Amino acid sequence: MKKYIRVYASLLLFNWSAMLVYRMDFFTKLMTSIIYTTYHVLAIFILTNTVSSVFSWSRNELLLLASTYSVFIGLFHAFISRNIHRLSEEIYYGRLDYMLVKPIDSQFAASLWTVDFISFFRIVMGLLLSWYFVGVLQLAITPLILLWYWVFIFVGLCILYSIWLSVISITIFNPRLSNLIDLLYHVSELTRYPQEMYQHVSMIIYPLLFPFIFILIPPTKILLQQYSVAQGIQAVSVAIAFLLVSRLIWTQSLKHYASASS
Amino acid sequence: MQQYIQIIKNTWAEMMTYRLNFILWRVRMVLQLLVTYFLWFAIFSGQKELFGYKQSMILTYVLLSNIIRTIVLGTTTMEIGQIINNGVLSNFLIRPINFFKYYIAKDIGDKLLNFGFSLIEITILIVILRPPIFFQSSPMVIVLALIAAALGMVLYFYFSLALGIIGFWSPDIWAPRFLSFVIMEFFAGGLFPLDILPKPLFLVSQSLPFYYFIYFPLKVYLGQLTFMSMVTGFLVGLCWVGAFIYLVGKLWNKGLRVYTAEGR
């Protein structure tokens, strides 16, 4: 464990230095991050302009959900998505060998190698917006609620990470599925709307969206103080199950890695 | 002409080689459409009219925006920046073929295939979801809407080319493209019709080229534009096309002078 903490600390340092080298890249990505966050919240703001509630969520509750999405997706892009994106490329070009021969766990190397510090601006923007809408909704936030908020953000990250890793592991069998990563980015955006929105979807598609209910809704409902212990246990159980299954898929997929095109 | 028809055929062959990848791409498009569709469906539940739109109008807007998105925003010119950066452009420069015409032909192939799939998807969705749809009965308006879509298509082609040409001066093409993509997503009217925006934002959107990508053709189809605003729209759209053709020509000539075929 100590070794992994030391390795991760070094990786953080390397990533920080790399970010500072490409300053132009830093500023354009920063601008993109700010505009994207504004776009998401503004879209909900405009769409709910003339209605008091949608899917039994009030307008301000939906805006709080959109703000929580910024925090969540900021964290996801900062620590996870870039790594899985990189992983899909390593599989495609047959460069995964370099990762596998390192004296550390392959899943650790594949999932946590790069950190996108620019996404932290998105997290900060999301937190500021969340703080604002918590004020508008006049919610009393205690330190315990904040603690559970972060716990369930982490639970959501575990679920989404497991989905991404499992799906990209499949590309080991067919490395040409490069569009899978784009699809994942789109699928992840499903988390930013309440699950009630998808209830009109056919019974074939709806079960596929089931895990997404446990990603962003719990932390938002915790802030709104509308989340029960039973729902919390359910979300944690789903996260544990998904993490175990993704680990299994990853290890099994690696056995079929042929290092094609390397 | 024969060579460009062959390029269209090659594009199809290339896309069909990676069939599963192409299907995933279409799944992504359908997913994007479904999210927008259900969002609007939920917003309209219990409401007859919102933002001056009936439910049938807005759902038609959402469903057709998928087709318009496919024919206007579907392009292969995204790769141009990379082609310049890795020196592959040299291969095009020594061939007896016009680089721009090559990409026009490639885009036609790409758009035709995606358009076909998009039509099938929309038909299936209409059969499954049975949404209230607005059918335009005037052939004249339909023709005008098609012309508006063609205008958007040409405008986006040159807009995307201009972004790709940045590759002559900068290795980082991803960031400006992504930045423009985010701004375009908002101001093109893919998620919602632009006239539901607050007045100042709507005025800003009207002064941008993105206005002609999705919103303008769909508004023409829905018959919600007055004769004057339609004429103005077409004229301003044509001015944008002219401006972008001029800009791309200038940038291309300047770019070729600094091109060093780096990486070859």
Short mmCIF file of C-alpha atoms in Angstrom, two decimals:
data_model
loop_
_atom_site.label_atom_id
_atom_site.label_comp_id
_atom_site.label_asym_id
_atom_site.label_seq_id
_atom_site.Cartn_x
_atom_site.Cartn_y
_atom_site.Cartn_z
CA MET A 1 0.00 0.00 0.00
CA LYS A 2 2.83 2.35 1.01
CA LYS A 3 4.51 1.72 -2.33
CA TYR A 4 1.38 2.67 -4.22
CA ILE A 5 0.95 5.90 -2.26
CA ARG A 6 4.58 6.79 -3.05
CA VAL A 7 4.12 5.96 -6.74
CA TYR A 8 0.91 7.99 -6.91
CA ALA A 9 2.55 10.98 -5.22
CA SER A 10 5.30 10.88 -7.86
CA LEU A 11 2.71 10.61 -10.63
CA LEU A 12 0.89 13.66 -9.28
CA LEU A 13 4.14 15.59 -9.37
CA PHE A 14 4.97 14.50 -12.94
CA ASN A 15 1.48 15.38 -14.14
CA TRP A 16 1.71 18.81 -12.51
CA SER A 17 5.05 19.51 -14.22
CA ALA A 18 3.70 18.30 -17.57
CA MET A 19 0.74 20.64 -17.28
CA LEU A 20 2.99 23.64 -16.62
CA VAL A 21 5.15 22.90 -19.66
CA TYR A 22 2.25 23.27 -22.13
CA ARG A 23 0.90 26.65 -21.03
CA MET A 24 -1.13 27.39 -24.16
CA ASP A 25 -2.76 24.01 -23.85
CA PHE A 26 -3.46 24.81 -20.19
CA PHE A 27 -5.30 28.04 -20.98
CA THR A 28 -7.39 26.65 -23.85
CA LYS A 29 -8.40 23.63 -21.77
CA LEU A 30 -9.20 25.91 -18.86
CA MET A 31 -11.46 28.02 -21.08
CA THR A 32 -13.14 24.89 -22.42
CA SER A 33 -13.72 23.61 -18.90
CA ILE A 34 -15.32 26.89 -17.79
CA ILE A 35 -17.50 27.15 -20.91
CA TYR A 36 -18.63 23.52 -20.64
CA THR A 37 -19.72 23.91 -17.02
CA THR A 38 -21.55 27.13 -17.82
CA TYR A 39 -23.21 25.47 -20.82
CA HIS A 40 -24.59 22.57 -18.76
CA VAL A 41 -26.04 24.73 -16.01
CA LEU A 42 -27.28 27.39 -18.42
CA ALA A 43 -29.04 24.76 -20.56
CA ILE A 44 -31.03 23.50 -17.53
CA PHE A 45 -31.64 27.11 -16.45
CA ILE A 46 -33.12 27.99 -19.86
CA LEU A 47 -35.09 24.77 -20.32
CA THR A 48 -36.78 25.10 -16.93
CA ASN A 49 -37.40 28.82 -17.38
CA THR A 50 -41.16 28.56 -17.70
CA VAL A 51 -41.90 25.41 -15.70
CA SER A 52 -41.86 25.14 -11.90
CA SER A 53 -41.00 21.43 -11.82
CA VAL A 54 -39.83 18.66 -14.12
CA PHE A 55 -39.88 14.93 -13.27
CA SER A 56 -41.11 15.96 -9.78
CA TRP A 57 -37.88 17.91 -9.25
CA SER A 58 -38.22 21.64 -8.66
CA ARG A 59 -36.26 23.99 -10.91
CA ASN A 60 -33.66 24.80 -8.22
CA GLU A 61 -33.29 21.12 -7.34
CA LEU A 62 -32.52 20.39 -11.00
CA LEU A 63 -29.97 23.19 -11.02
CA LEU A 64 -28.41 21.71 -7.88
CA LEU A 65 -28.25 18.37 -9.71
CA ALA A 66 -26.55 20.08 -12.67
CA SER A 67 -24.04 21.71 -10.29
CA THR A 68 -23.35 18.38 -8.57
CA TYR A 69 -22.80 16.92 -12.04
CA SER A 70 -20.03 19.47 -12.60
CA VAL A 71 -18.33 18.45 -9.35
CA PHE A 72 -18.71 14.77 -10.15
CA ILE A 73 -17.67 14.88 -13.80
CA GLY A 74 -14.80 17.22 -12.90
CA LEU A 75 -13.47 14.58 -10.51
CA PHE A 76 -14.09 11.84 -13.05
CA HIS A 77 -12.19 13.68 -15.78
CA ALA A 78 -9.43 14.70 -13.36
CA PHE A 79 -8.62 11.20 -12.15
CA ILE A 80 -10.22 8.57 -14.37
CA SER A 81 -11.48 9.33 -17.89
CA ARG A 82 -8.12 10.40 -19.34
CA ASN A 83 -6.56 7.19 -18.10
CA ILE A 84 -9.21 4.97 -19.62
CA HIS A 85 -8.98 6.98 -22.85
CA ARG A 86 -5.23 6.41 -22.82
CA LEU A 87 -5.80 2.73 -22.06
CA SER A 88 -8.02 2.32 -25.13
CA GLU A 89 -5.22 3.83 -27.27
CA GLU A 90 -2.57 1.61 -25.67
CA ILE A 91 -4.71 -1.43 -26.49
CA TYR A 92 -5.34 -0.18 -30.05
CA TYR A 93 -1.65 0.42 -30.78
CA GLY A 94 -0.54 -2.70 -28.91
CA ARG A 95 1.48 -0.70 -26.37
CA LEU A 96 -0.14 -2.20 -23.31
CA ASP A 97 3.00 -4.33 -22.80
CA TYR A 98 4.82 -1.35 -21.27
CA MET A 99 2.13 -1.13 -18.64
CA LEU A 100 2.03 -4.83 -17.95
CA VAL A 101 5.76 -5.25 -17.38
CA LYS A 102 5.89 -2.58 -14.67
CA PRO A 103 6.30 -3.98 -11.12
CA ILE A 104 2.92 -2.62 -10.03
CA ASP A 105 -0.67 -3.77 -10.36
CA SER A 106 -1.73 -3.45 -14.01
CA GLN A 107 -5.15 -2.04 -13.13
CA PHE A 108 -3.53 0.63 -10.97
CA ALA A 109 -1.16 1.60 -13.80
CA ALA A 110 -3.97 1.58 -16.36
CA SER A 111 -6.43 3.57 -14.26
CA LEU A 112 -4.45 6.17 -12.34
CA TRP A 113 -1.40 7.09 -14.41
CA THR A 114 -2.43 10.57 -15.50
CA VAL A 115 -4.18 13.35 -13.63
CA ASP A 116 -5.91 16.22 -15.41
CA PHE A 117 -5.44 19.13 -13.01
CA ILE A 118 -7.40 21.49 -15.27
CA SER A 119 -10.60 19.60 -14.41
CA PHE A 120 -10.19 20.93 -10.86
CA PHE A 121 -11.55 24.25 -12.12
CA ARG A 122 -14.71 22.44 -13.13
CA ILE A 123 -14.93 20.95 -9.64
CA VAL A 124 -14.48 24.38 -8.05
CA MET A 125 -17.12 25.91 -10.34
CA GLY A 126 -19.49 23.06 -9.54
CA LEU A 127 -18.92 23.49 -5.81
CA LEU A 128 -19.53 27.24 -5.98
CA LEU A 129 -22.75 26.70 -7.94
CA SER A 130 -23.86 23.92 -5.54
CA TRP A 131 -23.19 26.23 -2.61
CA TYR A 132 -25.29 28.94 -4.29
CA PHE A 133 -28.27 26.64 -4.99
CA VAL A 134 -28.07 25.13 -1.48
CA GLY A 135 -28.51 28.73 -0.28
CA VAL A 136 -31.42 29.37 -2.66
CA LEU A 137 -33.15 26.17 -1.50
CA GLN A 138 -32.43 27.16 2.13
CA LEU A 139 -30.97 23.77 2.99
CA ALA A 140 -29.24 23.33 6.34
CA ILE A 141 -25.96 21.58 5.58
CA THR A 142 -24.25 19.91 8.55
CA PRO A 143 -20.69 18.50 8.48
CA LEU A 144 -22.22 14.99 8.52
CA ILE A 145 -24.27 15.73 5.38
CA LEU A 146 -21.11 17.05 3.70
CA LEU A 147 -19.24 13.90 4.68
CA TRP A 148 -21.96 11.67 3.20
CA TYR A 149 -22.07 13.90 0.11
CA TRP A 150 -18.39 13.19 -0.60
CA VAL A 151 -18.77 9.50 0.30
CA PHE A 152 -21.53 9.11 -2.29
CA ILE A 153 -19.64 11.15 -4.88
CA PHE A 154 -16.88 8.55 -4.38
CA VAL A 155 -19.43 5.70 -4.65
CA GLY A 156 -20.68 7.19 -7.95
CA LEU A 157 -17.10 7.50 -9.22
CA CYS A 158 -16.50 3.82 -8.40
CA ILE A 159 -19.60 2.78 -10.37
CA LEU A 160 -18.79 4.89 -13.43
CA TYR A 161 -15.12 3.86 -13.31
CA SER A 162 -16.16 0.18 -13.22
CA ILE A 163 -18.41 0.66 -16.25
CA TRP A 164 -15.66 2.42 -18.23
CA LEU A 165 -12.97 -0.11 -17.31
CA SER A 166 -15.21 -3.09 -18.09
CA VAL A 167 -16.22 -1.69 -21.47
CA ILE A 168 -12.67 -0.74 -22.49
CA SER A 169 -11.38 -4.14 -21.34
CA ILE A 170 -13.59 -5.62 -24.04
CA THR A 171 -11.55 -3.76 -26.68
CA ILE A 172 -8.69 -6.13 -25.84
CA PHE A 173 -10.73 -8.71 -27.78
CA ASN A 174 -11.41 -6.25 -30.61
CA PRO A 175 -8.95 -3.29 -30.49
CA ARG A 176 -10.60 -1.63 -33.50
CA LEU A 177 -13.61 -0.53 -31.46
CA SER A 178 -12.14 2.93 -31.05
CA ASN A 179 -15.60 4.56 -31.04
CA LEU A 180 -16.40 2.87 -27.73
CA ILE A 181 -14.60 5.59 -25.82
CA ASP A 182 -16.71 8.31 -27.50
CA LEU A 183 -19.82 6.34 -26.67
CA LEU A 184 -18.70 6.14 -23.03
CA TYR A 185 -18.34 9.92 -22.83
CA HIS A 186 -21.92 10.21 -24.10
CA VAL A 187 -23.28 7.50 -21.83
CA SER A 188 -21.71 9.26 -18.84
CA GLU A 189 -23.74 12.36 -19.66
CA LEU A 190 -26.89 10.35 -18.91
CA THR A 191 -26.08 10.73 -15.22
CA ARG A 192 -26.85 14.43 -15.25
CA TYR A 193 -30.61 13.97 -15.60
CA PRO A 194 -33.02 12.48 -13.04
CA GLN A 195 -33.82 8.80 -13.57
CA GLU A 196 -37.51 9.65 -13.94
CA MET A 197 -36.63 11.04 -17.37
CA TYR A 198 -35.82 7.58 -18.70
CA GLN A 199 -38.93 5.86 -17.40
CA HIS A 200 -40.58 6.37 -20.78
CA VAL A 201 -37.81 4.38 -22.41
CA SER A 202 -38.69 0.85 -23.42
CA MET A 203 -38.26 -1.93 -20.86
CA ILE A 204 -35.33 -3.26 -22.89
CA ILE A 205 -33.27 -0.08 -22.58
CA TYR A 206 -34.29 1.01 -19.07
CA PRO A 207 -32.50 -1.85 -17.19
CA LEU A 208 -29.30 -0.89 -19.01
CA LEU A 209 -29.57 2.57 -17.45
CA PHE A 210 -30.15 1.09 -13.98
CA PRO A 211 -26.60 1.67 -12.58
CA PHE A 212 -26.76 5.35 -13.53
CA ILE A 213 -29.43 5.89 -10.88
CA PHE A 214 -26.74 5.33 -8.24
CA ILE A 215 -24.16 7.72 -9.65
CA LEU A 216 -25.32 11.30 -9.29
CA ILE A 217 -28.73 11.10 -7.65
CA PRO A 218 -27.46 9.94 -4.18
CA PRO A 219 -25.11 12.90 -3.46
CA THR A 220 -27.73 15.38 -4.72
CA LYS A 221 -30.50 13.74 -2.69
CA ILE A 222 -28.21 13.82 0.36
CA LEU A 223 -27.85 17.59 -0.02
CA LEU A 224 -31.63 17.80 -0.40
CA GLN A 225 -31.97 15.56 2.68
CA GLN A 226 -34.21 13.16 0.81
CA TYR A 227 -32.01 10.07 0.89
CA SER A 228 -32.67 7.05 3.11
CA VAL A 229 -30.16 4.64 4.70
CA ALA A 230 -31.65 1.74 2.70
CA GLN A 231 -31.04 3.63 -0.58
CA GLY A 232 -27.49 4.36 0.57
CA ILE A 233 -26.78 0.68 1.31
CA GLN A 234 -28.18 -0.20 -2.12
CA ALA A 235 -25.85 2.30 -3.84
CA VAL A 236 -22.77 1.06 -1.93
CA SER A 237 -23.67 -2.57 -2.74
CA VAL A 238 -23.97 -1.73 -6.44
CA ALA A 239 -20.58 0.02 -6.34
CA ILE A 240 -18.86 -2.94 -4.65
CA ALA A 241 -20.46 -5.41 -7.08
CA PHE A 242 -19.43 -3.29 -10.09
CA LEU A 243 -15.85 -2.90 -8.82
CA LEU A 244 -15.51 -6.67 -8.35
CA VAL A 245 -17.01 -7.46 -11.76
CA SER A 246 -14.79 -4.89 -13.50
CA ARG A 247 -11.71 -6.36 -11.81
CA LEU A 248 -12.75 -9.80 -13.02
CA ILE A 249 -13.37 -8.57 -16.58
CA TRP A 250 -10.00 -6.74 -16.59
CA THR A 251 -7.98 -9.76 -15.42
CA GLN A 252 -9.81 -12.13 -17.76
CA SER A 253 -9.40 -9.77 -20.73
CA LEU A 254 -5.68 -9.42 -20.12
CA LYS A 255 -5.29 -13.15 -20.65
CA HIS A 256 -6.42 -12.56 -24.24
CA TYR A 257 -4.15 -9.58 -24.90
CA ALA A 258 -2.17 -10.39 -28.04
CA SER A 259 -0.06 -7.22 -28.27
CA ALA A 260 -1.32 -6.82 -31.83
CA SER A 261 0.45 -4.16 -33.96
CA SER A 262 3.21 -3.61 -31.38
CA MET B 1 -15.43 13.62 -61.95
CA GLN B 2 -14.83 9.87 -62.02
CA GLN B 3 -12.04 10.16 -59.46
CA TYR B 4 -14.30 11.96 -57.00
CA ILE B 5 -17.02 9.33 -57.38
CA GLN B 6 -14.33 6.78 -56.58
CA ILE B 7 -13.43 8.76 -53.42
CA ILE B 8 -17.09 8.58 -52.33
CA LYS B 9 -17.05 4.81 -52.91
CA ASN B 10 -13.77 4.50 -51.01
CA THR B 11 -15.25 6.38 -48.08
CA TRP B 12 -18.16 3.93 -47.93
CA ALA B 13 -15.81 0.98 -48.21
CA GLU B 14 -13.63 2.41 -45.43
CA MET B 15 -16.63 2.93 -43.14
CA MET B 16 -17.99 -0.52 -43.86
CA THR B 17 -14.62 -2.09 -43.08
CA TYR B 18 -15.08 -1.00 -39.47
CA ARG B 19 -18.78 -1.88 -39.32
CA LEU B 20 -19.01 -2.32 -35.57
CA ASN B 21 -17.30 1.01 -35.04
CA PHE B 22 -19.79 2.67 -37.37
CA ILE B 23 -22.71 1.05 -35.52
CA LEU B 24 -21.30 2.35 -32.22
CA TRP B 25 -21.15 5.81 -33.75
CA ARG B 26 -24.82 5.55 -34.74
CA VAL B 27 -25.73 4.24 -31.26
CA ARG B 28 -24.09 7.34 -29.85
CA MET B 29 -26.16 9.57 -32.14
CA VAL B 30 -29.39 7.80 -31.21
CA LEU B 31 -28.52 8.08 -27.53
CA GLN B 32 -27.92 11.80 -27.90
CA LEU B 33 -31.26 12.15 -29.67
CA LEU B 34 -33.14 10.11 -27.06
CA VAL B 35 -31.76 12.19 -24.18
CA THR B 36 -32.90 15.43 -25.83
CA TYR B 37 -36.21 13.88 -26.82
CA PHE B 38 -37.08 12.63 -23.33
CA LEU B 39 -35.93 15.86 -21.77
CA TRP B 40 -38.38 17.81 -23.92
CA PHE B 41 -41.06 15.17 -23.49
CA ALA B 42 -40.82 15.56 -19.71
CA ILE B 43 -40.73 19.35 -19.85
CA PHE B 44 -43.93 19.32 -21.92
CA SER B 45 -45.82 16.86 -19.70
CA GLY B 46 -49.04 18.59 -18.67
CA GLN B 47 -48.26 21.66 -20.82
CA LYS B 48 -49.89 22.41 -24.16
CA GLU B 49 -47.56 25.16 -25.24
CA LEU B 50 -44.16 26.33 -24.02
CA PHE B 51 -41.87 29.07 -25.31
CA GLY B 52 -44.40 29.59 -28.13
CA TYR B 53 -44.04 26.00 -29.32
CA LYS B 54 -46.62 23.22 -29.32
CA GLN B 55 -45.37 19.79 -28.22
CA SER B 56 -45.58 18.44 -31.78
CA MET B 57 -43.46 21.34 -33.05
CA ILE B 58 -40.73 20.90 -30.48
CA LEU B 59 -40.58 17.09 -30.83
CA THR B 60 -40.40 17.47 -34.61
CA TYR B 61 -37.60 19.98 -34.06
CA VAL B 62 -35.72 17.50 -31.84
CA LEU B 63 -36.17 14.52 -34.17
CA LEU B 64 -35.29 16.44 -37.32
CA SER B 65 -32.32 18.06 -35.61
CA ASN B 66 -30.77 14.58 -35.60
CA ILE B 67 -31.04 14.35 -39.40
CA ILE B 68 -29.84 17.93 -39.91
CA ARG B 69 -26.96 17.29 -37.49
CA THR B 70 -25.97 14.29 -39.59
CA ILE B 71 -25.95 16.10 -42.92
CA VAL B 72 -24.62 19.45 -41.71
CA LEU B 73 -22.22 18.60 -38.88
CA GLY B 74 -21.04 15.21 -40.14
CA THR B 75 -17.60 15.79 -41.64
CA THR B 76 -14.30 14.09 -42.27
CA THR B 77 -12.40 17.39 -42.26
CA MET B 78 -11.71 16.91 -38.53
CA GLU B 79 -8.54 15.02 -39.52
CA ILE B 80 -7.04 17.86 -41.57
CA GLY B 81 -5.14 19.41 -38.65
CA GLN B 82 -3.49 16.09 -37.92
CA ILE B 83 -2.74 15.49 -41.61
CA ILE B 84 -0.87 18.81 -41.69
CA ASN B 85 0.94 18.11 -38.43
CA ASN B 86 2.21 14.66 -39.31
CA GLY B 87 3.23 15.65 -42.83
CA VAL B 88 0.72 13.39 -44.61
CA LEU B 89 -0.48 16.51 -46.46
CA SER B 90 2.55 16.12 -48.77
CA ASN B 91 0.90 13.00 -50.22
CA PHE B 92 -2.06 15.13 -51.29
CA LEU B 93 0.02 17.98 -52.65
CA ILE B 94 1.90 15.78 -55.12
CA ARG B 95 -1.23 14.03 -56.40
CA PRO B 96 -3.17 15.40 -59.39
CA ILE B 97 -6.15 16.04 -57.17
CA ASN B 98 -7.61 19.12 -55.52
CA PHE B 99 -7.30 18.83 -51.73
CA PHE B 100 -10.57 20.64 -51.01
CA LYS B 101 -12.50 18.71 -53.67
CA TYR B 102 -11.10 15.50 -52.23
CA TYR B 103 -12.59 16.37 -48.85
CA ILE B 104 -15.86 17.54 -50.42
CA ALA B 105 -16.18 14.12 -52.09
CA LYS B 106 -15.21 12.35 -48.86
CA ASP B 107 -17.77 14.39 -46.93
CA ILE B 108 -20.50 13.59 -49.47
CA GLY B 109 -19.81 9.88 -48.99
CA ASP B 110 -19.81 10.23 -45.22
CA LYS B 111 -22.98 12.33 -45.13
CA LEU B 112 -24.91 10.08 -47.53
CA LEU B 113 -24.21 6.97 -45.47
CA ASN B 114 -25.00 8.67 -42.16
CA PHE B 115 -28.11 10.29 -43.63
CA GLY B 116 -29.43 6.90 -44.74
CA PHE B 117 -28.89 5.42 -41.29
CA SER B 118 -30.31 8.49 -39.62
CA LEU B 119 -33.52 8.21 -41.67
CA ILE B 120 -33.92 4.55 -40.69
CA GLU B 121 -33.32 5.34 -37.01
CA ILE B 122 -35.80 8.20 -36.96
CA THR B 123 -38.43 6.04 -38.68
CA ILE B 124 -37.93 3.28 -36.10
CA LEU B 125 -38.11 5.78 -33.24
CA ILE B 126 -41.29 7.32 -34.63
CA VAL B 127 -42.86 3.86 -34.89
CA ILE B 128 -41.82 2.94 -31.32
CA LEU B 129 -42.39 6.25 -29.54
CA ARG B 130 -45.34 7.48 -31.62
CA PRO B 131 -44.63 11.15 -30.88
CA PRO B 132 -46.92 13.90 -32.12
CA ILE B 133 -45.16 15.08 -35.27
CA PHE B 134 -45.60 18.16 -37.40
CA PHE B 135 -45.54 17.43 -41.13
CA GLN B 136 -44.88 20.35 -43.41
CA SER B 137 -47.45 20.28 -46.20
CA SER B 138 -46.04 23.01 -48.42
CA PRO B 139 -43.54 21.62 -50.98
CA MET B 140 -42.13 25.14 -51.41
CA VAL B 141 -41.23 25.37 -47.70
CA ILE B 142 -39.68 21.89 -47.80
CA VAL B 143 -37.51 22.93 -50.75
CA LEU B 144 -36.47 26.11 -48.91
CA ALA B 145 -35.64 24.05 -45.81
CA LEU B 146 -33.45 21.76 -47.94
CA ILE B 147 -31.68 24.79 -49.42
CA ALA B 148 -31.14 26.14 -45.89
CA ALA B 149 -29.68 22.77 -44.85
CA ALA B 150 -27.37 22.85 -47.89
CA LEU B 151 -26.29 26.36 -46.91
CA GLY B 152 -25.51 25.13 -43.38
CA MET B 153 -23.61 22.18 -44.82
CA VAL B 154 -21.34 24.35 -47.00
CA LEU B 155 -20.83 26.84 -44.18
CA TYR B 156 -19.87 24.14 -41.68
CA PHE B 157 -17.52 22.52 -44.19
CA TYR B 158 -15.53 25.73 -44.57
CA PHE B 159 -15.76 26.49 -40.85
CA SER B 160 -14.28 23.07 -40.05
CA LEU B 161 -11.61 23.53 -42.76
CA ALA B 162 -10.59 26.86 -41.21
CA LEU B 163 -10.13 25.13 -37.85
CA GLY B 164 -8.10 22.32 -39.41
CA ILE B 165 -5.81 24.76 -41.22
CA ILE B 166 -4.66 26.06 -37.81
CA GLY B 167 -2.49 22.93 -37.95
CA PHE B 168 -0.01 24.85 -40.17
CA TRP B 169 0.90 27.05 -37.22
CA SER B 170 0.06 25.02 -34.13
CA PRO B 171 0.42 21.36 -33.18
CA ASP B 172 -2.48 21.78 -30.77
CA ILE B 173 -5.63 21.68 -32.89
CA TRP B 174 -7.71 19.75 -30.38
CA ALA B 175 -8.27 22.63 -27.98
CA PRO B 176 -9.59 25.27 -30.44
CA ARG B 177 -11.75 22.63 -32.12
CA PHE B 178 -13.22 21.47 -28.83
CA LEU B 179 -13.74 25.03 -27.67
CA SER B 180 -15.58 25.89 -30.88
CA PHE B 181 -17.54 22.63 -30.58
CA VAL B 182 -18.84 23.57 -27.12
CA ILE B 183 -19.83 27.08 -28.25
CA MET B 184 -21.37 25.63 -31.41
CA GLU B 185 -23.40 23.02 -29.47
CA PHE B 186 -25.02 25.86 -27.57
CA PHE B 187 -25.52 28.34 -30.40
CA ALA B 188 -26.40 25.94 -33.22
CA GLY B 189 -29.72 25.02 -31.62
CA GLY B 190 -29.16 21.27 -31.26
CA LEU B 191 -30.50 20.99 -27.72
CA PHE B 192 -33.20 23.64 -27.98
CA PRO B 193 -34.51 26.17 -30.51
CA LEU B 194 -32.52 29.36 -30.17
CA ASP B 195 -35.57 31.61 -29.90
CA ILE B 196 -36.26 30.29 -26.38
CA LEU B 197 -33.04 31.95 -25.25
CA PRO B 198 -33.24 35.31 -23.47
CA LYS B 199 -33.46 38.11 -26.07
CA PRO B 200 -29.81 39.34 -25.76
CA LEU B 201 -28.45 35.78 -26.12
CA PHE B 202 -30.73 35.14 -29.09
CA LEU B 203 -29.45 38.30 -30.78
CA VAL B 204 -25.87 37.12 -30.18
CA SER B 205 -26.73 33.72 -31.67
CA GLN B 206 -28.19 35.38 -34.78
CA SER B 207 -24.93 37.15 -35.43
CA LEU B 208 -22.92 33.91 -35.36
CA PRO B 209 -22.45 31.41 -38.22
CA PHE B 210 -23.64 28.55 -35.94
CA TYR B 211 -27.19 29.91 -36.29
CA TYR B 212 -27.30 28.46 -39.84
CA PHE B 213 -26.18 24.94 -38.90
CA ILE B 214 -29.28 23.45 -37.25
CA TYR B 215 -31.68 26.17 -36.09
CA PHE B 216 -32.22 28.04 -39.37
CA PRO B 217 -33.07 25.01 -41.60
CA LEU B 218 -35.43 23.63 -38.94
CA LYS B 219 -37.18 26.95 -38.42
CA VAL B 220 -37.68 27.20 -42.17
CA TYR B 221 -39.14 23.66 -42.20
CA LEU B 222 -41.50 24.44 -39.29
CA GLY B 223 -42.72 27.49 -41.24
CA GLN B 224 -42.14 29.77 -38.28
CA LEU B 225 -40.13 32.42 -40.09
CA THR B 226 -41.65 35.40 -41.83
CA PHE B 227 -40.80 35.97 -45.50
CA MET B 228 -38.50 38.85 -44.57
CA SER B 229 -36.59 36.97 -41.86
CA MET B 230 -36.19 34.03 -44.26
CA VAL B 231 -34.76 36.26 -47.01
CA THR B 232 -32.50 38.00 -44.49
CA GLY B 233 -31.41 34.60 -43.15
CA PHE B 234 -30.47 33.28 -46.58
CA LEU B 235 -28.61 36.50 -47.48
CA VAL B 236 -26.64 36.64 -44.23
CA GLY B 237 -25.94 32.90 -44.48
CA LEU B 238 -24.56 33.39 -48.00
CA CYS B 239 -22.38 36.25 -46.74
CA TRP B 240 -20.98 33.91 -44.06
CA VAL B 241 -20.24 31.28 -46.71
CA GLY B 242 -18.46 33.87 -48.86
CA ALA B 243 -16.47 35.13 -45.88
CA PHE B 244 -15.37 31.63 -44.89
CA ILE B 245 -14.42 30.64 -48.45
CA TYR B 246 -12.26 33.78 -48.62
CA LEU B 247 -10.75 33.14 -45.18
CA VAL B 248 -9.97 29.50 -45.91
CA GLY B 249 -8.37 30.42 -49.25
CA LYS B 250 -6.16 33.04 -47.61
CA LEU B 251 -5.20 30.80 -44.68
CA TRP B 252 -4.47 27.85 -46.98
CA ASN B 253 -2.13 29.88 -49.20
CA LYS B 254 -0.34 31.36 -46.20
CA GLY B 255 -0.19 27.96 -44.52
CA LEU B 256 1.39 26.26 -47.51
CA ARG B 257 4.21 28.81 -47.39
CA VAL B 258 5.11 27.80 -43.82
CA TYR B 259 4.46 24.08 -44.32
CA THR B 260 7.62 22.05 -43.72
CA ALA B 261 6.22 18.49 -44.07
CA GLU B 262 7.37 17.85 -40.52
CA GLY B 263 7.23 14.18 -39.60
CA ARG B 264 7.84 12.93 -43.15
#
